[in-house]
Coordinates of C-alpha atoms in Angstrom, one line a residue:
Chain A
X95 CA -73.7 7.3 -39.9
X96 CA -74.1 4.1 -41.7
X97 CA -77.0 2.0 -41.3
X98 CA -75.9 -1.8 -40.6
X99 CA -78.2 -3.2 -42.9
X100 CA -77.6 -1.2 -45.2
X101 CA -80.8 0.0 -46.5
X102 CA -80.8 3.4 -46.0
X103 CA -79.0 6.4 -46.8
X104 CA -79.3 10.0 -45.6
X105 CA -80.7 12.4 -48.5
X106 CA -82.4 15.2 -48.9
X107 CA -86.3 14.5 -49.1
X108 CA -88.0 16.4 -52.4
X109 CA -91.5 17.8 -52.9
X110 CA -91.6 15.5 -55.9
X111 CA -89.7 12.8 -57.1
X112 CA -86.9 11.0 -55.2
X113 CA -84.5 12.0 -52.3
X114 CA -81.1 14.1 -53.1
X115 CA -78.1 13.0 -52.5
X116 CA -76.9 16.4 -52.2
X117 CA -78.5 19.8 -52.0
X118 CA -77.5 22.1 -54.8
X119 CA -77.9 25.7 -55.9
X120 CA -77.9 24.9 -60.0
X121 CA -76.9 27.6 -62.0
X122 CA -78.7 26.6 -65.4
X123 CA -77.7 28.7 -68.6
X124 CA -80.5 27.8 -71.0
X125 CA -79.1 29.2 -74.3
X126 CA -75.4 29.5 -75.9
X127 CA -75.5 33.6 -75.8
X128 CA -76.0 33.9 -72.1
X129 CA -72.7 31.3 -71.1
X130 CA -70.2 33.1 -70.6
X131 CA -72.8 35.7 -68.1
X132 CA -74.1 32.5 -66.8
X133 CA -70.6 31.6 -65.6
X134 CA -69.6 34.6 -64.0
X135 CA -73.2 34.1 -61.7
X136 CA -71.7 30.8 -60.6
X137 CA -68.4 31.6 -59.8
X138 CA -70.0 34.7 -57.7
X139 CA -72.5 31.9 -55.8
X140 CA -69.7 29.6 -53.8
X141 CA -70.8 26.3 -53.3
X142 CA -73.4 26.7 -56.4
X143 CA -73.3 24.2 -59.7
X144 CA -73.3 25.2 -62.9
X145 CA -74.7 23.4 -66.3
X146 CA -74.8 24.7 -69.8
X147 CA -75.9 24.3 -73.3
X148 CA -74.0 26.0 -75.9
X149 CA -76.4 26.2 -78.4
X150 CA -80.1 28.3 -78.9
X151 CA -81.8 29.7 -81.8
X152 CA -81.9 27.1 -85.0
X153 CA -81.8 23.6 -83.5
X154 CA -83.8 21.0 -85.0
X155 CA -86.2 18.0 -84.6
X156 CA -84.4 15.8 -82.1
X157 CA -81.9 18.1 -81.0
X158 CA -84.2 20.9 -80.1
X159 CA -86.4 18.1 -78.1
X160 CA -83.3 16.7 -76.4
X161 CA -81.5 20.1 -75.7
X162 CA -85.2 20.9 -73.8
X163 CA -85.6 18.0 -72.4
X164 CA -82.1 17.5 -71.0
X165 CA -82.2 21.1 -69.7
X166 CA -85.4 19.7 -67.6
X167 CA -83.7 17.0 -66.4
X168 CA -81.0 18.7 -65.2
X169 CA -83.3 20.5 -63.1
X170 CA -85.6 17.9 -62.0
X171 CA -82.4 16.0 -61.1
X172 CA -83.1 15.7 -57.3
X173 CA -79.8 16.5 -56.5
X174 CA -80.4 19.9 -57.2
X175 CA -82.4 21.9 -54.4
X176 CA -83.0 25.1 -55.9
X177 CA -82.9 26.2 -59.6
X178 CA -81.0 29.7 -61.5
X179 CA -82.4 30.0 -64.7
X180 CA -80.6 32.4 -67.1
X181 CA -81.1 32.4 -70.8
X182 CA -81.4 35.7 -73.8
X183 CA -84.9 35.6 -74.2
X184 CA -88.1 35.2 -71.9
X185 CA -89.9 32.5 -74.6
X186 CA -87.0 29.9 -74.3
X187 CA -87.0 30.4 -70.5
X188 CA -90.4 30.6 -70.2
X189 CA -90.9 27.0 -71.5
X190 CA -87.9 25.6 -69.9
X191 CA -89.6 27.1 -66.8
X192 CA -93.0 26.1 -67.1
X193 CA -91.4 22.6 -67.4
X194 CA -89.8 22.6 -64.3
X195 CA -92.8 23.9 -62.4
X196 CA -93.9 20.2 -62.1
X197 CA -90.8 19.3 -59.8
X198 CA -92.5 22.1 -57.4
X199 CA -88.9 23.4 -56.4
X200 CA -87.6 27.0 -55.4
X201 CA -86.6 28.6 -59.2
X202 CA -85.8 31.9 -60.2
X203 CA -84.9 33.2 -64.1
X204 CA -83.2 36.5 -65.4
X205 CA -83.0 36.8 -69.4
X206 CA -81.2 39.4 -71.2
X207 CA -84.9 40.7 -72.2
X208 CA -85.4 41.6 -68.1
X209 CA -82.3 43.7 -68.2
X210 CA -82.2 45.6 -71.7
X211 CA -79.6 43.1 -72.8
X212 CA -76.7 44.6 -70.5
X213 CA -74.8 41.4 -69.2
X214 CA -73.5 43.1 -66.4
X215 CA -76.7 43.9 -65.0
X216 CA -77.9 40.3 -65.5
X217 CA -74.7 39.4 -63.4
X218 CA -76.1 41.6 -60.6
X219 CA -79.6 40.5 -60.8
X220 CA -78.9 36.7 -60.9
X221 CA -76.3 37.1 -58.0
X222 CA -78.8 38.7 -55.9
X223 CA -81.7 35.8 -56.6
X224 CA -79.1 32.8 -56.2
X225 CA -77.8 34.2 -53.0
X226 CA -81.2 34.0 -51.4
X227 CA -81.7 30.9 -52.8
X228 CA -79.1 29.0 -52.0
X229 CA -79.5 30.2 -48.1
X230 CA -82.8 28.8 -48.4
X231 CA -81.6 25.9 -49.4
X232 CA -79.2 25.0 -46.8
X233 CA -82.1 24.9 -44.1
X234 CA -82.9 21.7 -45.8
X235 CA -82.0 18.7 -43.6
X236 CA -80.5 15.3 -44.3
X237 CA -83.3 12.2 -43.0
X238 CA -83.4 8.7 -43.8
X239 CA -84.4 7.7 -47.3
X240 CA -84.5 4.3 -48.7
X241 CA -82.2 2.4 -51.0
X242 CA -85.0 1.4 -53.4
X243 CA -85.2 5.3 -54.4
X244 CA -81.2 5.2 -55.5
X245 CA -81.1 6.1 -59.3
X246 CA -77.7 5.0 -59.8
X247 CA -75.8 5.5 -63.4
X248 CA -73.1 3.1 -64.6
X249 CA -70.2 4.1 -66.8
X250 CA -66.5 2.8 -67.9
X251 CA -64.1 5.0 -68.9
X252 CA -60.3 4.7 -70.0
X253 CA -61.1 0.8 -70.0
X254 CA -58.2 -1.5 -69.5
X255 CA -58.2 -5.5 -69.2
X256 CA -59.0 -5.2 -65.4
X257 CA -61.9 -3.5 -65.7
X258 CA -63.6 -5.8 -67.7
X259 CA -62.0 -8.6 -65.5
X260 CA -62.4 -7.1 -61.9
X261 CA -64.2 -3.2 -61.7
X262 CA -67.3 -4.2 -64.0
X263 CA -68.1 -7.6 -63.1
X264 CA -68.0 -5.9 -59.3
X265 CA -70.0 -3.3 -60.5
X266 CA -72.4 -6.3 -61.7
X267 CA -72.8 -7.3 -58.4
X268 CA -73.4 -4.0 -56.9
X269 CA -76.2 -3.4 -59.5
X270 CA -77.8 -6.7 -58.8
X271 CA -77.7 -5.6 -55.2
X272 CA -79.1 -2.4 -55.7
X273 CA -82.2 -4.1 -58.2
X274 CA -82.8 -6.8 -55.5
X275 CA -83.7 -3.9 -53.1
X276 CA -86.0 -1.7 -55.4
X277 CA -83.7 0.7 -56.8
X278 CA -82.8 1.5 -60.3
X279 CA -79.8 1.4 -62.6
X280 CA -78.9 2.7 -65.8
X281 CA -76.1 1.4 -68.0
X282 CA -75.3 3.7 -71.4
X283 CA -73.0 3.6 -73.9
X284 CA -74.5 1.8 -76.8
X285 CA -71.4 1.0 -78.7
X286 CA -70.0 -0.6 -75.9
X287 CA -72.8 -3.6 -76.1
X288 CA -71.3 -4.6 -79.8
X289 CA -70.9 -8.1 -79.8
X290 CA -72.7 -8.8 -77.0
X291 CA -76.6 -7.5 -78.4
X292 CA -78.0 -10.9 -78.8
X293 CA -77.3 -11.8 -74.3
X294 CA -78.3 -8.1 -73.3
X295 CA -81.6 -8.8 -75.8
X296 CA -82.1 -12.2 -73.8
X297 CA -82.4 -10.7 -70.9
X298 CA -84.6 -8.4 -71.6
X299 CA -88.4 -8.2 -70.2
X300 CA -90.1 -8.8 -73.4
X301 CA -89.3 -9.0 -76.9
X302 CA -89.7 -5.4 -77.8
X303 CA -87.3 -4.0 -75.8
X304 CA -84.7 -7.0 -76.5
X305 CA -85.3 -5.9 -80.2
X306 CA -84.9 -2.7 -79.8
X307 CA -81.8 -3.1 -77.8
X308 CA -80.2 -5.3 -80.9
X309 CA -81.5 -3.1 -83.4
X310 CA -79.8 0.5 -81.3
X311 CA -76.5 -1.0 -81.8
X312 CA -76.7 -2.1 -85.0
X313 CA -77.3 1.5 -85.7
X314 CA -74.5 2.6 -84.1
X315 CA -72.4 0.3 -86.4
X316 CA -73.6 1.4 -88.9
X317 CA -73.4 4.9 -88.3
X318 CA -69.6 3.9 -87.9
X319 CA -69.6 2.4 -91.3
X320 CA -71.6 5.1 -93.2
X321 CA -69.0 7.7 -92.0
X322 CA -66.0 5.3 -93.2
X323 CA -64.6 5.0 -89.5
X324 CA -62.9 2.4 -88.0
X325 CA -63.9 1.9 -84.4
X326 CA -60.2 0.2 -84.0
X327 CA -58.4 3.4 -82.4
X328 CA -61.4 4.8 -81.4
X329 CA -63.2 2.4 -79.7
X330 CA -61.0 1.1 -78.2
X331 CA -58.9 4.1 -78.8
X332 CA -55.1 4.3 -78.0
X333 CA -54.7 3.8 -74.7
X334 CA -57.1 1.4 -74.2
X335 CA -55.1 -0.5 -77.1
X336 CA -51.8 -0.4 -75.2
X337 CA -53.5 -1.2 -72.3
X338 CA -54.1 -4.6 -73.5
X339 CA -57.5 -4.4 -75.5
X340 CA -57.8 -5.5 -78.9
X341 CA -61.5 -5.2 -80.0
X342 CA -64.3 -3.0 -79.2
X343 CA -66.1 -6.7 -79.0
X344 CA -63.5 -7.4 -76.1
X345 CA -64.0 -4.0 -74.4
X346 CA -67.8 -4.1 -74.6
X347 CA -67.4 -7.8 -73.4
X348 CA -66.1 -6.2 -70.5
X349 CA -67.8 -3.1 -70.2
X350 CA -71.7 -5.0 -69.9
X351 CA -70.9 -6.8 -66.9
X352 CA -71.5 -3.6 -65.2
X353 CA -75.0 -5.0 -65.8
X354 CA -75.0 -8.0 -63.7
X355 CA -77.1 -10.7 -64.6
X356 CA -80.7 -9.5 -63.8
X357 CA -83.5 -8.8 -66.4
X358 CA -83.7 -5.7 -68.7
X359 CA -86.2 -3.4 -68.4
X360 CA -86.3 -0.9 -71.0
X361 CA -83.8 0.7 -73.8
X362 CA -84.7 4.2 -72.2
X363 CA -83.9 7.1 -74.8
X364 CA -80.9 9.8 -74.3
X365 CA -81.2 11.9 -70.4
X366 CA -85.3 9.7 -70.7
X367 CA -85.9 9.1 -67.1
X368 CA -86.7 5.3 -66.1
X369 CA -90.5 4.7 -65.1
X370 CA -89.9 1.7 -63.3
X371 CA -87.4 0.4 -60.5
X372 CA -84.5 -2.3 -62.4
X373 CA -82.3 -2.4 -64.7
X374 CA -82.3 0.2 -68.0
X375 CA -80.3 0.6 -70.9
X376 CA -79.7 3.9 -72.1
X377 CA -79.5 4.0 -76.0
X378 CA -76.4 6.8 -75.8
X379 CA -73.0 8.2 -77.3
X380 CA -69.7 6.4 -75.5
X381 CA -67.9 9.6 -74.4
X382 CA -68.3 9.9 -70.4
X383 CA -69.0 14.0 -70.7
X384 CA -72.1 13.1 -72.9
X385 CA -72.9 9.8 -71.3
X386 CA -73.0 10.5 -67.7
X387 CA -75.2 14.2 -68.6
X388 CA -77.5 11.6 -70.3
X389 CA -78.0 9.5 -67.1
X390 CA -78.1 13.1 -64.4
X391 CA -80.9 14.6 -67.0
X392 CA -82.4 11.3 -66.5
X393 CA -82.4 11.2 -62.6
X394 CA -79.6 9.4 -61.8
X395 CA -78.2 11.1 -58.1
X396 CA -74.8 8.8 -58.0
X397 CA -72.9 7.4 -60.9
X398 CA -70.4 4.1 -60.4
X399 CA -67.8 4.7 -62.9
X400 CA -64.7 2.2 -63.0
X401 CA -61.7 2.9 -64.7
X402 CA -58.5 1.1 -66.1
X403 CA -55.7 3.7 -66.8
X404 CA -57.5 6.6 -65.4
X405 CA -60.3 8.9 -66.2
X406 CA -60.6 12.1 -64.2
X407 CA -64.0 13.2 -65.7
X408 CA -66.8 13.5 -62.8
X409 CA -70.9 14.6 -63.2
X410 CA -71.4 18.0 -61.8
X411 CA -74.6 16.9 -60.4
X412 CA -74.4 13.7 -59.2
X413 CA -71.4 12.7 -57.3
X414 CA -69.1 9.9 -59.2
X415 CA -67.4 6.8 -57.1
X416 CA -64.2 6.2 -59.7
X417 CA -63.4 2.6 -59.2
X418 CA -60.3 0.8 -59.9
X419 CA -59.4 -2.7 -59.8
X420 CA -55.4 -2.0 -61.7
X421 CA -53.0 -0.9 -58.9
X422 CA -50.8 0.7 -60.7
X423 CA -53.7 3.4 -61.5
X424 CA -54.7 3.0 -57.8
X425 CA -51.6 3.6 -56.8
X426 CA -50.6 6.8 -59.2
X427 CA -53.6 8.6 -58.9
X428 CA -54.2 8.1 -55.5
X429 CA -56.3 11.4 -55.0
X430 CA -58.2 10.5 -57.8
X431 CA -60.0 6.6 -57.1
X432 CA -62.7 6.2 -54.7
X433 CA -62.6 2.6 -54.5
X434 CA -59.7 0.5 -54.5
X435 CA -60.6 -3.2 -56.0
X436 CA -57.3 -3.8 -57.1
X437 CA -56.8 -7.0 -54.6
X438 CA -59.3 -8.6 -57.1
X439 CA -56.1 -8.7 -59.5
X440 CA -54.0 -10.6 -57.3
X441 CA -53.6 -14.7 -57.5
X442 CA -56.5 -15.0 -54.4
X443 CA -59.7 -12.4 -55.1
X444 CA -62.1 -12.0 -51.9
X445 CA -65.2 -10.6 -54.5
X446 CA -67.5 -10.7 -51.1
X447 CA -65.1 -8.5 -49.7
X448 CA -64.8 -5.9 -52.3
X449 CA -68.9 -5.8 -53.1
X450 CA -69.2 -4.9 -49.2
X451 CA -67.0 -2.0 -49.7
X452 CA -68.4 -1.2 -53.1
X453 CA -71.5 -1.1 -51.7
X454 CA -70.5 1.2 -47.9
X455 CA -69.0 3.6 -50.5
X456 CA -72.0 4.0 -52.5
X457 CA -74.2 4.2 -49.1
X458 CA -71.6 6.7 -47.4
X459 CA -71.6 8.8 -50.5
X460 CA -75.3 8.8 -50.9
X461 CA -75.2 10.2 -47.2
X462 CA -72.9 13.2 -48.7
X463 CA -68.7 12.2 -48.5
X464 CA -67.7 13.4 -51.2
X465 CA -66.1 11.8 -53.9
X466 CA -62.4 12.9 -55.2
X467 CA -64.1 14.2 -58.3
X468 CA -66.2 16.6 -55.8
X469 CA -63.3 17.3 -54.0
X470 CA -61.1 18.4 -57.2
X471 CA -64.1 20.1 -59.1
X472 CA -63.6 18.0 -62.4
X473 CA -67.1 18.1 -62.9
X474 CA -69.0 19.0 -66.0
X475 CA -72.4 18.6 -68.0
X476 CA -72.0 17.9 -71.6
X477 CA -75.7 17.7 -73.6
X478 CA -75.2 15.4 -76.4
X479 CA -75.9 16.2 -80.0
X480 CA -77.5 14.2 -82.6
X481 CA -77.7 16.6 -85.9
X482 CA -77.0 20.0 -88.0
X483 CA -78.6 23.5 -86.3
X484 CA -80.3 26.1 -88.8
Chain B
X181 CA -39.5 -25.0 -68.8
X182 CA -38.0 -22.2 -67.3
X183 CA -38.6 -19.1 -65.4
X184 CA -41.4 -18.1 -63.3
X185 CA -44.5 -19.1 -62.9
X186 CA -47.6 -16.6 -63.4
X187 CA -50.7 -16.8 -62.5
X188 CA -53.3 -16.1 -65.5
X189 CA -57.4 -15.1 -65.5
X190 CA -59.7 -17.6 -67.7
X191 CA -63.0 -15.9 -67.1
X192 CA -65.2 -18.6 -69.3
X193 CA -65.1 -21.9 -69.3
X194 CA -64.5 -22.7 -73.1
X195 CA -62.2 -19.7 -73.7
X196 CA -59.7 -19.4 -75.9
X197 CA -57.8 -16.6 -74.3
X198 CA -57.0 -15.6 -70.2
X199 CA -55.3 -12.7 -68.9
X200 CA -51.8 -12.3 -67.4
X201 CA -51.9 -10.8 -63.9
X202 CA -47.9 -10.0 -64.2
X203 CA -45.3 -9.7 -67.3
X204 CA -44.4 -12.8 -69.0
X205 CA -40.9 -13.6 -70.6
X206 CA -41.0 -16.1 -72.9
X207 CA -40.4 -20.0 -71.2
X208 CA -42.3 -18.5 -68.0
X209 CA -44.6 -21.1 -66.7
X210 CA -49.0 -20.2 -67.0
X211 CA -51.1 -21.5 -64.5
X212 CA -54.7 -20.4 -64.2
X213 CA -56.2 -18.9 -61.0
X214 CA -58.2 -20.9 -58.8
X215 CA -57.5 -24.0 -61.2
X216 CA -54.7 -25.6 -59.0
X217 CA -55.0 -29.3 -61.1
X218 CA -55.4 -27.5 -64.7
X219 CA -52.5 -28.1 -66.3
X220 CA -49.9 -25.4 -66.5
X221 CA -48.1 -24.4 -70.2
X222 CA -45.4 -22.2 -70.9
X223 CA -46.0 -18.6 -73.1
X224 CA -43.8 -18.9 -76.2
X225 CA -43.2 -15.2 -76.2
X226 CA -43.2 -11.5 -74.0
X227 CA -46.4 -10.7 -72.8
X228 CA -47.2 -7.1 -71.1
X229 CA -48.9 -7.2 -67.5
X230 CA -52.8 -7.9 -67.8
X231 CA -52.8 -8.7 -71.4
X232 CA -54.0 -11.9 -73.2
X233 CA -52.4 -14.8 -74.1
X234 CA -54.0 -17.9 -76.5
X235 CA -55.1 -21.2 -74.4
X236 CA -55.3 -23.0 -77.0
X237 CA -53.8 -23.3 -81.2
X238 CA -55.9 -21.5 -83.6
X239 CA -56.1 -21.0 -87.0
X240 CA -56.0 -18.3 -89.2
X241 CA -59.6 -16.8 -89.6
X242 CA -61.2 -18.0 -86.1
X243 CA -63.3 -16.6 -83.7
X244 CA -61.5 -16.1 -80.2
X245 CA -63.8 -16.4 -77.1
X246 CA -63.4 -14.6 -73.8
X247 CA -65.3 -14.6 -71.2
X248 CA -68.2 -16.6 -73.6
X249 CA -68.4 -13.7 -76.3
X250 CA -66.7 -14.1 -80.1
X251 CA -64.0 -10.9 -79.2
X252 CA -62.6 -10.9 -82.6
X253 CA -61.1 -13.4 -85.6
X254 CA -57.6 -14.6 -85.8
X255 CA -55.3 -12.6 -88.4
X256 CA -52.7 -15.3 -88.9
X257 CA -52.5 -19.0 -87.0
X258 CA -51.9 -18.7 -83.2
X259 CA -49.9 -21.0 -80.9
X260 CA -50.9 -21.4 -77.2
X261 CA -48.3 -19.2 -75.1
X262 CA -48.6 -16.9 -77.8
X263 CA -49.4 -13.0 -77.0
X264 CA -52.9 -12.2 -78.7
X265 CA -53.6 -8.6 -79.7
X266 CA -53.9 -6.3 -82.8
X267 CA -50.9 -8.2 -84.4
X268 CA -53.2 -10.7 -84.9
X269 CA -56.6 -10.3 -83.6
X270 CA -58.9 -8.0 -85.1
X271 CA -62.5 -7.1 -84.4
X272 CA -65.4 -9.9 -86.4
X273 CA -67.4 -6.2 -86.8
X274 CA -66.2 -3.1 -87.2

């Protein structure tokens, strides 16, 4: 049930933190060893989510803070009810664990140290804890939660000239919507600002985070440069190109308007949760499997992706409204796009119109329709990287 | 001028380039959406559905403008009606 103003949604209240959009059972594999285990506990717990990192023993400086702190995140996301924690050993669970505690949720851990290292006992120890988790979970209720405590991610994927012209600007309004009623935004991507540093630093809140916004993407640049890449068939890459893209200064030219026009409140750092309600930029990789993990470890319950050609690639954790404005994509992958915008192509564009069901979409969502992505399973959580491992 | 008319997207403006909302044959007649007493031009070449195509004449070696950003720098001199992508717009950065 919608409410007519339009400034509430139906979530799941948390001890700590803000409401869930939905109620999970995650399934959290803390180290690369215990994966293919950790997956064979999920697909035993219908109904449960599942999020991995690959790696363990021998990361580094950044990467062993991020890996830790995106695992958090994941966990703290308030989407997710109740927490499985499997990893080998006690100490990296232990810590990932004593982390968590502060979100005050139901968790339960089994390490190959609990079970003498026999994987198929760890199956049937893990089964047995998620199971009684995730029925406690579903006594949970939905109740009324407010807009201002939406956490909402923005990401473009498989751009094409109507996103830039149609999806993002729409998604511009949406997130100056959302920011006039309290609640907070996120836009990633990094290289995807290029070109368009010195307007997003403008508009930021001070001068230290407008200089820190101009000085993130310059170091993406170069990071291009150093490695002797090209971002032309990268970014944009082919089928962006034959779309009708030239430049990644075009595409990002596009791809910001996802940020409307409101003020800037922080250059948050990869999955870095927000500490105030606005607008944040997320100083992150491009690729939507690494990009939208960054926003989820960071909070975000629902992510507004648009898409130009097509882009099948969902959160696990927080559903994703795919949102098209070419109708041609609309009209292929029909099962596959939440939001149809494509009218705003045509010779007359109605953009009130489209922003009001932009915006029911995001509120029935947020009340728990699923999404296509949900509905298909092409979810995923991807951690990002950032160096070498011992 | 000759064939059809098609309607075309200028998002800023002082832009240099707008978007075509169908195909364009060369001779088809431009006219830009929700400018009804902007004058129209005709594209001097093919143009695929929602690319871009150059307002205006520019030389070799200038920045291109859409939307109020610098998208890229000419590669070789442009026409208006002309179809502008990687044949001869490139990116000013990387």
């Amino acid at each position: 049930m919608l409410d007519a103003s339009r400034n509430t949604f139906q979530g799941y209240a948390r001890p700590v933190g803000n409401p869930g959009v939905r109620n999970y059972l995650l399934v959290l594999n803390a180290t690369g060893l215990t994966e293919p285990t950790a997956r064979r506990v999920n697909a035993a717990l219908p109904g449960s989510r599942f999020a991995s990192t690959p790696y363990g023993m021998g990361l580094l400086g950044v990467d062993a803070e991020r890996q830790l702190t995106s695992l958090v995140g994941l966990a703290a996301n308030p989407n997710v009810g109740g927490v499985l924690v499997l990893a080998a050993d006690r100490p990296r669970c232990d810590a990932l664990l004593s982390a968590i505690a502060a979100y005050d949720k139901p968790v339960q851990s089994v390490c190959y140290d609990d079970v003498d290292h026999d994987a198929l006992a760890m199956v049937d120890t893990a089964v047995r804890q998620g199971a009684r988790l995730h029925r406690d979970l579903s006594r949970t209720p939905r109740s009324s939660q407010p807009l201002a405590s939406l956490v909402v991610g923005l990401e473009c994927g498989l751009s094409d000239p109507t996103s830039g012209i149609a999806a993002n600007p729409l998604l511009g309004r949406l997130t100056d919507w959302l920011v006039d009623r309290g609640a907070t935004v996120i836009m990633g991507e990094t290289l995807e600002w290029l070109g368009t540093e010195s307007q997003l630093s403008a508009r930021a809140i001070g001068p230290h985070v407008g200089d820190a916004i101009v000085a993130s993407v310059l170091r993406r640049e170069e990071l291009a440069r150093q490695n002797g890449v090209s971002l032309t068939d990268i970014n944009p890459n082919r089928a962006n190109i034959r779309a009708g893209l030239s430049t990644i200064e075009e595409k990002a030219s596009g791809a910001v308007a996802k940020a409307g026009s409101g003020p800037i409140q922080s250059l948050l750092g990869y999955a870095q949760a927000p500490t105030a309600p606005g607008l944040h930029l997320m100083d992150a990789p491009a690729y939507s499997p690494e990009s939208l993990t960054g926003f989820v470890a960071a909070g975000a319950q629902l992510l507004a992706f648009s898409t130009g050609v097509g882009n099948s690639y969902v959160s696990e954790l927080a559903p994703t409204l795919k949102i098209s404005a070419n109708d041609a994509t609309v009209g292929r992958l029909a099962e596959q796009i939440d939001v149809d915008v494509s009218d705003l192509m045509g010779a007359d564009a109605d953009q009130e119109a489209a922003s009001d069901r932009l915006r029911d979409a995001v509120l029935e969502t947020a009340s728990g329709a699923f999404t296509w992505g949900e509905v298909l399973g092409e979810g995923g959580e991807c951690i990002s990287r950032f160096g070498e491992s011992l | 001028m000759s064939g059809e008319v098609i309607v075309i997207i200028q998002l800023g403006g002082d832009d240099h380039v707008a978007n075509v909302l169908d195909s364009v044959d060369a001779g088809d007649t431009l006219t830009i959406r929700g400018a009804p007493d902007a004058p129209t031009f005709p594209s001097r070449e093919s143009i695929p559905r929602f690319h871009k195509v150059a307002l205006r004449d520019l030389p070799t070696g200038a920045n291109v403008v859409r939307d109020g950003y610098v998208i890229g720098v000419t590669t070789r001199p442009v026409r208006r009606g002309d179809w502008l992508h990687i044949h001869n717009l490139k990116s000013a950065r990387a």
